[in-house]
PDB file of C-alpha atoms and ligand atoms in Angstrom:
ATOM      1  CA  MET O   1      32.979  37.961-157.784  1.00 92.00           C
ATOM      2  CA  THR O   2      31.989  39.568-154.426  1.00 96.00           C
ATOM      3  CA  GLU O   3      29.564  42.298-154.430  1.00 97.00           C
ATOM      4  CA  GLU O   4      31.146  45.153-152.456  1.00 97.00           C
ATOM      5  CA  LEU O   5      28.284  46.620-150.360  1.00 98.00           C
ATOM      6  CA  PHE O   6      30.550  49.187-148.633  1.00 97.00           C
ATOM      7  CA  LEU O   7      31.229  50.994-151.993  1.00 96.00           C
ATOM      8  CA  GLU O   8      27.517  52.118-152.173  1.00 95.00           C
ATOM      9  CA  ASP O   9      26.674  52.263-148.329  1.00 97.00           C
ATOM     10  CA  ALA O  10      29.394  53.034-145.868  1.00 98.00           C
ATOM     11  CA  TYR O  11      27.117  52.966-143.084  1.00 98.00           C
ATOM     12  CA  LEU O  12      25.933  49.334-143.526  1.00 98.00           C
ATOM     13  CA  LYS O  13      26.517  47.518-140.285  1.00 98.00           C
ATOM     14  CA  GLU O  14      24.791  44.288-140.858  1.00 98.00           C
ATOM     15  CA  PHE O  15      23.940  42.224-143.898  1.00 98.00           C
ATOM     16  CA  GLU O  16      22.968  38.670-144.799  1.00 98.00           C
ATOM     17  CA  ALA O  17      24.727  36.731-147.648  1.00 98.00           C
ATOM     18  CA  ARG O  18      25.114  33.595-149.539  1.00 98.00           C
ATOM     19  CA  VAL O  19      28.230  31.461-148.900  1.00 98.00           C
ATOM     20  CA  VAL O  20      30.189  31.059-152.216  1.00 97.00           C
ATOM     21  CA  ARG O  21      33.163  29.209-150.829  1.00 97.00           C
ATOM     22  CA  LEU O  22      33.728  27.816-147.350  1.00 95.00           C
ATOM     23  CA  ASP O  23      37.351  26.466-146.647  1.00 92.00           C
ATOM     24  CA  GLY O  24      37.984  25.899-143.077  1.00 88.00           C
ATOM     25  CA  ARG O  25      38.486  29.399-141.530  1.00 96.00           C
ATOM     26  CA  GLU O  26      38.161  31.158-144.878  1.00 97.00           C
ATOM     27  CA  VAL O  27      34.786  32.192-146.222  1.00 98.00           C
ATOM     28  CA  VAL O  28      33.845  33.949-149.545  1.00 98.00           C
ATOM     29  CA  LEU O  29      30.421  35.389-149.783  1.00 98.00           C
ATOM     30  CA  ASP O  30      28.210  36.636-152.686  1.00 98.00           C
ATOM     31  CA  LYS O  31      28.371  40.048-151.256  1.00 98.00           C
ATOM     32  CA  THR O  32      29.774  41.747-148.182  1.00 98.00           C
ATOM     33  CA  GLY O  33      29.951  44.914-146.127  1.00 98.00           C
ATOM     34  CA  PHE O  34      33.430  44.205-144.875  1.00 98.00           C
ATOM     35  CA  TYR O  35      36.162  46.359-146.227  1.00 98.00           C
ATOM     36  CA  PRO O  36      39.311  44.242-147.301  1.00 97.00           C
ATOM     37  CA  GLY O  37      41.703  47.046-146.618  1.00 96.00           C
ATOM     38  CA  GLY O  38      43.454  49.290-148.954  1.00 93.00           C
ATOM     39  CA  GLY O  39      44.342  52.863-149.799  1.00 90.00           C
ATOM     40  CA  GLY O  40      45.644  53.184-146.118  1.00 94.00           C
ATOM     41  CA  GLN O  41      42.396  52.109-144.607  1.00 96.00           C
ATOM     42  CA  PRO O  42      42.760  48.821-142.586  1.00 97.00           C
ATOM     43  CA  ALA O  43      40.430  45.739-143.135  1.00 98.00           C
ATOM     44  CA  ASP O  44      37.261  45.510-141.052  1.00 98.00           C
ATOM     45  CA  LYS O  45      36.623  43.173-138.124  1.00 98.00           C
ATOM     46  CA  GLY O  46      33.429  41.725-136.956  1.00 98.00           C
ATOM     47  CA  ILE O  47      31.358  38.503-136.738  1.00 98.00           C
ATOM     48  CA  LEU O  48      29.996  36.074-139.312  1.00 98.00           C
ATOM     49  CA  GLY O  49      27.428  33.660-138.089  1.00 97.00           C
ATOM     50  CA  ILE O  50      23.911  31.992-138.534  1.00 96.00           C
ATOM     51  CA  GLY O  51      21.810  30.527-135.655  1.00 94.00           C
ATOM     52  CA  PRO O  52      24.289  28.708-133.199  1.00 94.00           C
ATOM     53  CA  VAL O  53      27.180  29.129-135.554  1.00 95.00           C
ATOM     54  CA  SER O  54      29.322  32.248-135.115  1.00 97.00           C
ATOM     55  CA  ALA O  55      32.997  33.232-135.496  1.00 98.00           C
ATOM     56  CA  ASN O  56      35.016  36.404-135.317  1.00 98.00           C
ATOM     57  CA  VAL O  57      36.269  38.068-138.541  1.00 98.00           C
ATOM     58  CA  VAL O  58      39.918  38.648-137.885  1.00 98.00           C
ATOM     59  CA  ASP O  59      41.027  39.798-141.270  1.00 98.00           C
ATOM     60  CA  VAL O  60      39.695  40.448-144.703  1.00 98.00           C
ATOM     61  CA  ARG O  61      41.595  40.444-147.883  1.00 97.00           C
ATOM     62  CA  ARG O  62      41.129  40.861-151.633  1.00 96.00           C
ATOM     63  CA  GLU O  63      41.526  37.769-153.918  1.00 95.00           C
ATOM     64  CA  GLY O  64      41.018  38.711-157.631  1.00 91.00           C
ATOM     65  CA  GLY O  65      37.488  39.657-157.792  1.00 91.00           C
ATOM     66  CA  SER O  66      36.538  38.135-154.404  1.00 97.00           C
ATOM     67  CA  ILE O  67      36.857  39.049-150.930  1.00 98.00           C
ATOM     68  CA  VAL O  68      38.058  36.490-148.398  1.00 98.00           C
ATOM     69  CA  HIS O  69      36.882  36.678-144.668  1.00 98.00           C
ATOM     70  CA  VAL O  70      39.325  35.142-142.280  1.00 98.00           C
ATOM     71  CA  LEU O  71      37.884  33.623-139.217  1.00 98.00           C
ATOM     72  CA  ASP O  72      39.256  32.738-135.794  1.00 98.00           C
ATOM     73  CA  ALA O  73      37.418  29.386-135.884  1.00 96.00           C
ATOM     74  CA  ALA O  74      36.199  27.050-138.714  1.00 95.00           C
ATOM     75  CA  ILE O  75      32.532  27.104-139.645  1.00 94.00           C
ATOM     76  CA  PRO O  76      30.631  23.712-140.707  1.00 94.00           C
ATOM     77  CA  GLY O  77      30.766  23.102-144.489  1.00 92.00           C
ATOM     78  CA  THR O  78      27.026  22.757-144.562  1.00 93.00           C
ATOM     79  CA  VAL O  79      26.398  26.340-143.718  1.00 96.00           C
ATOM     80  CA  GLN O  80      24.770  28.031-146.900  1.00 97.00           C
ATOM     81  CA  ARG O  81      23.945  31.522-145.637  1.00 98.00           C
ATOM     82  CA  LEU O  82      25.601  33.842-143.045  1.00 98.00           C
ATOM     83  CA  LYS O  83      24.917  37.198-141.338  1.00 98.00           C
ATOM     84  CA  GLY O  84      27.587  39.721-141.076  1.00 98.00           C
ATOM     85  CA  LYS O  85      28.027  42.312-138.311  1.00 98.00           C
ATOM     86  CA  LEU O  86      30.898  44.833-138.483  1.00 98.00           C
ATOM     87  CA  GLU O  87      32.770  45.962-135.424  1.00 98.00           C
ATOM     88  CA  TRP O  88      31.140  49.368-135.933  1.00 98.00           C
ATOM     89  CA  GLY O  89      33.047  51.491-133.597  1.00 97.00           C
ATOM     90  CA  ARG O  90      36.356  50.520-135.305  1.00 97.00           C
ATOM     91  CA  ARG O  91      35.024  51.098-138.883  1.00 98.00           C
ATOM     92  CA  TYR O  92      33.449  54.460-138.099  1.00 97.00           C
ATOM     93  CA  ALA O  93      36.695  55.712-136.681  1.00 97.00           C
ATOM     94  CA  HIS O  94      38.371  54.585-139.941  1.00 97.00           C
ATOM     95  CA  MET O  95      35.754  56.533-141.908  1.00 97.00           C
ATOM     96  CA  ARG O  96      36.212  59.693-139.806  1.00 97.00           C
ATOM     97  CA  TYR O  97      39.941  59.470-140.171  1.00 97.00           C
ATOM     98  CA  HIS O  98      39.775  58.595-143.766  1.00 97.00           C
ATOM     99  CA  THR O  99      37.628  61.777-144.466  1.00 98.00           C
ATOM    100  CA  ALA O 100      40.024  63.773-142.276  1.00 97.00           C
ATOM    101  CA  LEU O 101      42.875  62.637-144.516  1.00 97.00           C
ATOM    102  CA  HIS O 102      41.283  63.732-147.760  1.00 96.00           C
ATOM    103  CA  ALA O 103      40.347  67.070-146.254  1.00 97.00           C
ATOM    104  CA  LEU O 104      43.985  67.678-145.017  1.00 96.00           C
ATOM    105  CA  SER O 105      45.127  66.615-148.520  1.00 94.00           C
ATOM    106  CA  GLY O 106      42.948  69.054-150.212  1.00 95.00           C
ATOM    107  CA  VAL O 107      44.014  71.851-147.947  1.00 95.00           C
ATOM    108  CA  ILE O 108      47.660  71.222-148.442  1.00 93.00           C
ATOM    109  CA  TRP O 109      47.222  70.980-152.109  1.00 92.00           C
ATOM    110  CA  ARG O 110      45.110  74.252-152.450  1.00 92.00           C
ATOM    111  CA  ASN O 111      47.173  76.458-150.095  1.00 93.00           C
ATOM    112  CA  PHE O 112      50.722  75.039-150.561  1.00 91.00           C
ATOM    113  CA  GLY O 113      50.666  73.176-153.892  1.00 90.00           C
ATOM    114  CA  ALA O 114      52.026  70.057-152.114  1.00 91.00           C
ATOM    115  CA  ARG O 115      50.944  66.413-153.240  1.00 89.00           C
ATOM    116  CA  VAL O 116      50.185  63.665-151.056  1.00 89.00           C
ATOM    117  CA  THR O 117      52.585  60.558-151.334  1.00 89.00           C
ATOM    118  CA  GLY O 118      50.984  58.342-148.837  1.00 90.00           C
ATOM    119  CA  GLY O 119      48.714  57.975-145.633  1.00 92.00           C
ATOM    120  CA  GLN O 120      47.757  55.474-143.097  1.00 94.00           C
ATOM    121  CA  MET O 121      44.840  55.569-140.853  1.00 95.00           C
ATOM    122  CA  ARG O 122      44.280  53.524-137.295  1.00 95.00           C
ATOM    123  CA  GLU O 123      41.369  53.641-134.927  1.00 94.00           C
ATOM    124  CA  GLU O 124      42.996  56.386-132.844  1.00 96.00           C
ATOM    125  CA  ARG O 125      45.507  58.225-135.066  1.00 97.00           C
ATOM    126  CA  ALA O 126      46.608  58.763-138.706  1.00 98.00           C
ATOM    127  CA  ARG O 127      49.491  60.062-140.574  1.00 97.00           C
ATOM    128  CA  MET O 128      50.080  61.530-143.899  1.00 96.00           C
ATOM    129  CA  ASP O 129      53.205  62.097-146.012  1.00 94.00           C
ATOM    130  CA  PHE O 130      53.468  64.687-148.870  1.00 92.00           C
ATOM    131  CA  SER O 131      55.965  66.190-150.994  1.00 92.00           C
ATOM    132  CA  PHE O 132      56.626  69.840-149.689  1.00 89.00           C
ATOM    133  CA  PRO O 133      59.961  71.223-150.803  1.00 84.00           C
ATOM    134  CA  GLU O 134      60.227  74.193-148.419  1.00 85.00           C
ATOM    135  CA  GLU O 135      61.065  74.400-144.759  1.00 87.00           C
ATOM    136  CA  TRP O 136      58.787  72.464-142.516  1.00 89.00           C
ATOM    137  CA  THR O 137      58.168  74.860-139.619  1.00 92.00           C
ATOM    138  CA  SER O 138      55.526  74.659-136.688  1.00 93.00           C
ATOM    139  CA  ASP O 139      53.987  77.919-138.074  1.00 94.00           C
ATOM    140  CA  ILE O 140      53.205  76.112-141.391  1.00 93.00           C
ATOM    141  CA  VAL O 141      51.897  73.124-139.490  1.00 94.00           C
ATOM    142  CA  GLU O 142      49.769  75.083-137.329  1.00 95.00           C
ATOM    143  CA  GLU O 143      48.195  76.913-140.503  1.00 96.00           C
ATOM    144  CA  ILE O 144      47.580  73.699-142.050  1.00 96.00           C
ATOM    145  CA  GLU O 145      45.710  72.452-138.872  1.00 97.00           C
ATOM    146  CA  ARG O 146      43.684  75.649-138.548  1.00 97.00           C
ATOM    147  CA  LEU O 147      42.643  75.637-142.224  1.00 97.00           C
ATOM    148  CA  THR O 148      41.678  71.844-142.382  1.00 97.00           C
ATOM    149  CA  ASN O 149      39.530  72.376-139.083  1.00 97.00           C
ATOM    150  CA  LYS O 150      37.905  75.334-140.555  1.00 96.00           C
ATOM    151  CA  ALA O 151      36.954  73.337-143.474  1.00 96.00           C
ATOM    152  CA  LEU O 152      35.798  70.363-141.486  1.00 97.00           C
ATOM    153  CA  ALA O 153      33.543  72.632-139.250  1.00 96.00           C
ATOM    154  CA  GLU O 154      31.745  74.143-142.320  1.00 96.00           C
ATOM    155  CA  GLY O 155      29.742  70.851-142.519  1.00 96.00           C
ATOM    156  CA  ARG O 156      30.571  70.001-145.972  1.00 97.00           C
ATOM    157  CA  ARG O 157      28.944  67.085-147.782  1.00 98.00           C
ATOM    158  CA  VAL O 158      31.041  64.163-148.787  1.00 98.00           C
ATOM    159  CA  ARG O 159      29.643  62.717-152.034  1.00 97.00           C
ATOM    160  CA  VAL O 160      30.402  59.283-153.610  1.00 97.00           C
ATOM    161  CA  TYR O 161      29.862  58.709-157.299  1.00 96.00           C
ATOM    162  CA  TRP O 162      31.169  56.999-160.417  1.00 95.00           C
ATOM    163  CA  LEU O 163      32.594  58.670-163.519  1.00 93.00           C
ATOM    164  CA  PRO O 164      33.494  56.949-166.845  1.00 93.00           C
ATOM    165  CA  ARG O 165      37.177  56.406-167.039  1.00 89.00           C
ATOM    166  CA  GLU O 166      37.764  58.803-169.886  1.00 88.00           C
ATOM    167  CA  GLU O 167      35.979  61.493-167.969  1.00 90.00           C
ATOM    168  CA  ALA O 168      38.004  60.790-164.839  1.00 88.00           C
ATOM    169  CA  LEU O 169      41.308  61.152-166.653  1.00 87.00           C
ATOM    170  CA  GLU O 170      40.334  64.718-168.028  1.00 86.00           C
ATOM    171  CA  ASN O 171      39.351  65.998-164.594  1.00 85.00           C
ATOM    172  CA  PRO O 172      42.273  68.333-163.409  1.00 80.00           C
ATOM    173  CA  ASP O 173      41.426  67.622-159.726  1.00 79.00           C
ATOM    174  CA  LEU O 174      41.748  63.964-160.399  1.00 82.00           C
ATOM    175  CA  VAL O 175      44.861  64.187-162.375  1.00 72.00           C
ATOM    176  CA  ARG O 176      46.834  65.566-159.448  1.00 71.00           C
ATOM    177  CA  THR O 177      45.883  62.471-157.306  1.00 70.00           C
ATOM    178  CA  GLN O 178      47.474  60.127-160.222  1.00 68.00           C
ATOM    179  CA  VAL O 179      43.948  58.853-161.343  1.00 68.00           C
ATOM    180  CA  ASN O 180      45.950  57.541-164.512  1.00 72.00           C
ATOM    181  CA  LEU O 181      47.299  54.933-162.170  1.00 75.00           C
ATOM    182  CA  VAL O 182      43.772  53.342-162.025  1.00 77.00           C
ATOM    183  CA  PRO O 183      44.192  49.904-163.964  1.00 80.00           C
ATOM    184  CA  GLU O 184      43.009  50.340-167.490  1.00 82.00           C
ATOM    185  CA  ARG O 185      40.415  47.346-167.094  1.00 83.00           C
ATOM    186  CA  VAL O 186      38.477  49.776-164.684  1.00 82.00           C
ATOM    187  CA  LYS O 187      35.780  51.429-166.751  1.00 87.00           C
ATOM    188  CA  ALA O 188      34.137  53.403-164.091  1.00 91.00           C
ATOM    189  CA  VAL O 189      36.145  55.309-161.499  1.00 91.00           C
ATOM    190  CA  ARG O 190      34.608  55.662-158.024  1.00 93.00           C
ATOM    191  CA  ILE O 191      35.035  59.208-156.922  1.00 94.00           C
ATOM    192  CA  VAL O 192      34.938  60.634-153.352  1.00 96.00           C
ATOM    193  CA  GLU O 193      34.404  64.450-153.278  1.00 96.00           C
ATOM    194  CA  ILE O 194      34.481  66.657-150.121  1.00 97.00           C
ATOM    195  CA  GLU O 195      32.398  69.515-151.565  1.00 96.00           C
ATOM    196  CA  GLY O 196      34.835  72.483-152.382  1.00 94.00           C
ATOM    197  CA  ILE O 197      37.758  70.799-150.666  1.00 94.00           C
ATOM    198  CA  ASP O 198      38.926  67.724-152.410  1.00 95.00           C
ATOM    199  CA  THR O 199      38.181  65.280-155.141  1.00 94.00           C
ATOM    200  CA  GLN O 200      39.761  61.940-155.445  1.00 92.00           C
ATOM    201  CA  ALA O 201      39.504  58.414-156.928  1.00 91.00           C
ATOM    202  CA  ASP O 202      39.068  56.378-154.032  1.00 92.00           C
ATOM    203  CA  GLY O 203      37.703  52.861-153.000  1.00 93.00           C
ATOM    204  CA  GLY O 204      37.501  53.543-149.204  1.00 96.00           C
ATOM    205  CA  ALA O 205      34.785  54.263-146.609  1.00 98.00           C
ATOM    206  CA  HIS O 206      33.912  57.877-145.678  1.00 98.00           C
ATOM    207  CA  VAL O 207      31.546  59.700-143.347  1.00 98.00           C
ATOM    208  CA  ALA O 208      28.814  61.756-145.236  1.00 98.00           C
ATOM    209  CA  ASN O 209      29.546  65.079-143.823  1.00 97.00           C
ATOM    210  CA  THR O 210      32.801  66.611-142.642  1.00 97.00           C
ATOM    211  CA  GLN O 211      31.020  67.579-139.229  1.00 95.00           C
ATOM    212  CA  GLU O 212      30.990  63.978-138.325  1.00 96.00           C
ATOM    213  CA  VAL O 213      34.920  64.150-138.391  1.00 97.00           C
ATOM    214  CA  GLY O 214      35.157  66.615-135.596  1.00 95.00           C
ATOM    215  CA  ALA O 215      38.479  68.417-135.427  1.00 96.00           C
ATOM    216  CA  LEU O 216      42.008  67.287-135.854  1.00 96.00           C
ATOM    217  CA  LYS O 217      45.064  67.785-133.637  1.00 96.00           C
ATOM    218  CA  ILE O 218      48.428  67.573-135.149  1.00 96.00           C
ATOM    219  CA  THR O 219      50.548  65.637-132.603  1.00 96.00           C
ATOM    220  CA  ASN O 220      53.736  65.416-134.445  1.00 95.00           C
ATOM    221  CA  HIS O 221      55.448  66.565-137.596  1.00 94.00           C
ATOM    222  CA  LYS O 222      58.727  65.675-139.165  1.00 92.00           C
ATOM    223  CA  SER O 223      60.861  66.135-142.160  1.00 91.00           C
ATOM    224  CA  LYS O 224      61.820  62.898-143.872  1.00 87.00           C
ATOM    225  CA  GLY O 225      64.238  64.298-146.328  1.00 83.00           C
ATOM    226  CA  ARG O 226      64.412  67.519-148.479  1.00 84.00           C
ATOM    227  CA  GLN O 227      61.018  66.915-150.276  1.00 89.00           C
ATOM    228  CA  ASN O 228      59.141  64.368-147.887  1.00 92.00           C
ATOM    229  CA  LYS O 229      57.236  65.754-145.016  1.00 94.00           C
ATOM    230  CA  ARG O 230      54.896  63.966-142.456  1.00 95.00           C
ATOM    231  CA  VAL O 231      52.121  65.098-140.111  1.00 96.00           C
ATOM    232  CA  GLU O 232      50.517  62.628-137.506  1.00 97.00           C
ATOM    233  CA  PHE O 233      47.280  63.654-136.112  1.00 97.00           C
ATOM    234  CA  VAL O 234      44.320  62.474-133.755  1.00 97.00           C
ATOM    235  CA  LEU O 235      40.719  63.296-134.059  1.00 97.00           C
ATOM    236  CA  VAL O 236      39.147  65.331-131.186  1.00 93.00           C
ATOM    237  CA  GLN O 237      35.458  66.361-130.637  1.00 80.00           C
ATOM    238  CA  ARG O 238      34.944  69.935-132.018  1.00 65.00           C
ATOM    239  CA  VAL O 239      34.925  72.572-129.259  1.00 56.00           C
ATOM    240  CA  GLU O 240      32.647  75.415-130.028  1.00 56.00           C
ATOM    241  CA  SER O 241      34.219  78.815-129.998  1.00 54.00           C
ATOM    242  CA  THR O 242      32.803  81.026-127.301  1.00 54.00           C
ATOM    243  CA  VAL O 243      34.031  84.071-128.853  1.00 53.00           C
ATOM    244  CA  ALA O 244      31.373  85.636-131.150  1.00 45.00           C
TER     245      ALA O 244
HETATM  246 ZN1   ZN I 301      41.422  57.776-149.583  1.00 83.05          ZN
END
């Protein structure tokens, strides 16, 4: 089992850990700050090393209860401890986009009753798909952008906490995001709540306050069938309105 440090502290950029398994270019540690990918958020990149030994982490994946770091070069089998350093600009961008996606999802649910069906974030863009049976007009998309940016600008706290599985299954906010799909062996569900906007069972990394996200600009929207609609967006720095 790898202890997943990113679940408790998304802002952890560096850590030191014990080598549990070292197999050429693949390393398992007793704990890690590297996110293995999942829920639309890509795996982290960065560096693992100690003293003169160093290699780039080019991929990270989950394997049962372990997290496997894939390196670009083999590390000597005698190494017992490693220091990890995340490629922070990339990870922080994923955190901002991830929180933006949740805010968008909450706004679309609260105002239009539409459920999210999928999402994907990158360092410089993101997209979200949802089930929206009505006509997908520019007016609606602009309204979604406006309402999401209003919510983000309000500086809402993003809280991360754990709920017993039974309690999570009874929470109506969580039911809409299909918390029932969480495997039964999971006894405590990790919750990410943007106060007053959105609550989801989620294993990803988020910023602590919506002000860190900035503002989103929807760059494209398309209808992918009668039900399925998509928006694509980029994040921009929020421009303060000069109008009182
Ligand atoms: Zn998420």
